[in-house]
């Protein structure tokens, strides 16, 4: 049994760091165009370059999505965007459009292409077809069952290519995202990266004469999948990559999902035993994003109505209780306090949502129990909480959609990236009539040097200060380094442009990364 990679989503640089710092082996993101999440923040060329350097410094792979269908008139620009990725050092490209794949493979024979899930590969014939086209990996259709995954992984191994399977995240109502409903209704095509998500809307089921059959609700809205309990079984199929969906979700989502899957994947391969999922980890996944729990999708066949999200098409988090009574707020007369028998701890600063028209709710600013006002309401007891707008009534269900304490802890996990950087030691030299030099050394014996481009002159006034040089050299940005110490060998009367110092700093650290 080989150990697959954990592949996490990044809709922005913050997402990217969140995934990397919480255990992802690889991260995928989109550029500013030609990707299937056009409404994510996405990456400019400069951000792409920063992200790749940051990831490669930690031995993390980076994949770029170019997974929309491409018009003939757009082909040249799509190729140019991939070329930006090549310059930045991206490891592979996730492609749907076969014409684009053909052009890229012809122009760059060594390029690594992954066939997107929109390629709808769900059998051995699809795997063989992708391998003949030059793809290095196929991302299997999200509807693939466990037996299909195993057969495709076996076939891919014989063809010399890899397989990737979704293990967590949103499930499209249509086959692998091949949906035209959004385009037909409102001209926003999912295959062009701008799906309006009509499957998340409210529908009624009617007869041909317009009379109701009886069902109304979010009839086309699937829950998210989560295959964490089935992780060992999926690993045993021989797949190479475990993909987490979610470039449109929050950075905390990327952090939690990467961290939880990392924990149990390592446990499987360290112990060889079946894993037992900790209840707290399951709750973390639900709390950070879930549509009323998770579904197994089509992993073990059809689930019919069990696959649907039910009374809400969006994030619901954890069930917190049922509204018992409602009264007006004394502080905000246009808002209400609700009495709830809590099933989850609720703290001031948490977010809640009530399942009724308009989904009212908000940040909890008030909690009162038998003993008076408190900061935390404990599960198993009755509290008045507020203040919330909307037409809330007894019997409405209450969900905790955000947990302030959890979110603060999650953010620390990737904000601490600065602390986790590797120490480097610098030596800066400058003298009149010569170019400046800067040498950096890490703790593993690797060393790299960079030279300036202009000859240094003696300053008549405003000579550069040592502390200003050190301040510039200490700016290590998104590199995997932090400057622990630096020797500055200069006289006290030199004129050195700050731009020269920035150049040698960037160049030396880039060379050091390449050296490693």
mmCIF file of N, CA, C and O in Angstrom, residues 76 131 228 274:
data_model
loop_
_atom_site.group_PDB
_atom_site.id
_atom_site.type_symbol
_atom_site.label_atom_id
_atom_site.label_comp_id
_atom_site.label_asym_id
_atom_site.label_seq_id
_atom_site.Cartn_x
_atom_site.Cartn_y
_atom_site.Cartn_z
ATOM 1 N N UNK A 76 -4.410 31.250 -27.213
ATOM 2 C CA UNK A 76 -3.090 31.855 -27.052
ATOM 3 C C UNK A 76 -2.896 32.414 -25.644
ATOM 4 O O UNK A 76 -1.850 32.217 -25.022
ATOM 5 N N UNK A 131 -3.918 8.660 -20.778
ATOM 6 C CA UNK A 131 -2.480 8.360 -20.855
ATOM 7 C C UNK A 131 -1.963 8.523 -22.276
ATOM 8 O O UNK A 131 -0.852 9.013 -22.489
ATOM 9 N N UNK A 228 -13.299 10.537 5.361
ATOM 10 C CA UNK A 228 -12.284 10.328 6.401
ATOM 11 C C UNK A 228 -12.382 8.934 7.030
ATOM 12 O O UNK A 228 -11.360 8.251 7.162
ATOM 13 N N UNK A 274 -6.468 -0.149 11.668
ATOM 14 C CA UNK A 274 -7.646 0.638 11.315
ATOM 15 C C UNK A 274 -7.708 1.861 12.217
ATOM 16 O O UNK A 274 -7.376 1.787 13.418
#
